Amino acid sequence: MLPSPFEFERPSTIAGAVRAVGQSGDGMFYSGGTELLLAMKMRVIHTDRLIDIKGIPGLDRIALNDANNIEIGARCTHNKIANDPVIREYVPALSSLCANVANVRVRSVGTIGGNLCFGEPHADPLTMLAALDARLVLIGPSGTRVVHADDFIRSELETVREPDELLTVIAFSRPTGPVTYRRFKHGERPSVNVAMAWSLGVGERTIKSARVRVGALGSRPQPLKAVEDTLQGISVAEVRPAIEAALPTALDELEVNEDRHGGADYKRHLAGVLLLRNADEAIAAAGSA
Ligand SMILES: Cc1cc2nc3c(=O)[nH]c(=O)nc-3n(C[C@H](O)[C@H](O)[C@H](O)COP(=O)(O)OP(=O)(O)OC[C@H]3O[C@@H](n4cnc5c(N)ncnc54)[C@H](O)[C@@H]3O)c2cc1C
């Protein structure tokens, strides 16, 4: 099926894009189009106007800035992130995650910004970005605001972004410990995914703090508080037994939607298995640090 007729604009600045999308009628930003064009062709989404953001310079930049923050432009494709030297050096797990999203065609045009803004619950990147405590920078007609990755999804396929706000940059502190990610997928997208990020002091084998997020079970990634609490302040050698002891309570904390990806008990079990695999990788990485 073809989409209903729409206008097309290609602004060259962020301000121009925000203005264009907010003019009368319902404009939408168009990045790689891998979600949007499919939905328009299926007539699930209709828009009067597409605002192509590919012509805006600077939105596809990746850098480690002077404040030790890694910044990823929202227009970066999965392929670009997978192959970027900064990401490969400081967050290899994110490079590997992006190298395994979808298929080669989607990875070469689909962007991290489009992935986040679509709000699909069975997505890969948001779970890791939430574990990294990433901030998402939105620019709209009334200025700039920053939303934590944990707070970005309002409900399934709905984010807190206003329709005329452009996601420009995703930023997070350069990790000081291992960052790991595991997912289980038997269809197109993950049924369950788990990301973990530890903060370690230089040359230390004690965990200062840990963030663990489980995704794809509800509309947004969920923290495993019981595991985070148990990891804080313990040595790397104590991690596995500590997680095993905390796991039953931690998994009970999760809200789980039962759907075609499986029942609640099954998904909780998978989350536990993935978490322990993350832990084994993190222990090995911390040991070799
Ligand atoms: C076959 C297939 C398999 C897939 N498998 C996976 C998978 O395994 N894991 C996974 O995580 N994902 C998967 N995806 C999703 C894929 O990652 C996304 O389709 C892609 O990243 C979306 O990016 P895009 O640039 O094409 O977005 P678009 O389609 O251009 O846009 C998507 C939405 O975001 C909005 N938008 C885009 N950019 C911005 C911005 N900067 N600011 C504000 N709003 C914006 C658009 O208006 C639209 O509403 C799959 C998709 C397909 C089609």
Coordinates of N, CA and C in Angstrom, one line a residue, residues 1 12 20 23 39 42 48 52 55 93 104 136 158 197 211-212 215 217-218 221 233 240 246 265 277:
M1 N 0.8 -1.2 0.0 CA 0.0 0.0 0.0 C 0.9 1.3 0.0
S12 N 17.9 22.8 7.1 CA 19.4 22.6 7.3 C 19.8 23.0 8.7
A20 N 9.5 23.8 11.3 CA 8.8 23.1 10.2 C 7.8 22.1 10.7
Q23 N 4.6 23.6 12.3 CA 3.6 24.4 11.6 C 2.3 23.7 11.6
A39 N 5.2 2.2 8.7 CA 4.0 2.5 9.4 C 3.1 3.4 8.5
M42 N 1.6 1.2 5.8 CA 0.6 0.4 6.3 C -0.6 1.2 6.8
D48 N 0.9 14.9 7.7 CA 0.7 15.9 6.6 C 2.1 16.2 6.0
D52 N 12.6 16.0 7.0 CA 13.8 15.2 6.9 C 15.0 15.8 7.6
G55 N 19.7 16.6 6.5 CA 20.5 17.7 6.0 C 21.0 18.6 7.2
A93 N 30.6 -2.8 24.5 CA 29.3 -3.5 24.5 C 28.2 -2.8 23.7
V104 N 21.3 -5.9 8.2 CA 22.3 -4.9 7.6 C 21.6 -3.7 7.0
L136 N 19.1 12.3 27.4 CA 18.7 12.6 26.1 C 18.4 14.1 26.0
E158 N 5.1 5.3 23.1 CA 4.8 6.7 23.5 C 6.0 7.2 24.4
A197 N 26.0 -2.0 34.2 CA 27.2 -1.1 34.2 C 27.7 -0.9 35.6
R211 N 24.5 -0.3 38.0 CA 23.2 -0.1 37.5 C 22.8 -1.3 36.6
V212 N 21.7 -1.8 36.9 CA 21.2 -3.0 36.1 C 19.8 -2.7 35.6
G215 N 15.1 -5.0 30.1 CA 14.2 -4.4 29.1 C 13.3 -5.4 28.4
L217 N 10.3 -6.3 29.0 CA 9.3 -7.0 29.8 C 8.0 -6.1 30.0
G218 N 8.3 -4.8 30.0 CA 7.1 -3.9 30.1 C 7.4 -2.8 29.0
P221 N 12.6 -0.1 30.2 CA 13.6 -0.8 31.0 C 13.3 -0.6 32.5
G233 N 29.6 -1.7 46.9 CA 30.6 -1.8 47.9 C 31.3 -3.2 48.0
R240 N 29.2 -13.1 42.1 CA 28.3 -14.1 41.7 C 27.4 -14.6 42.8
A246 N 20.5 -12.6 45.7 CA 19.5 -11.5 45.5 C 18.5 -11.7 44.4
D265 N 6.7 -16.1 34.2 CA 7.7 -16.9 34.9 C 8.9 -17.2 33.9
R277 N 24.9 -14.2 33.1 CA 25.9 -14.2 32.0 C 26.6 -12.8 31.9

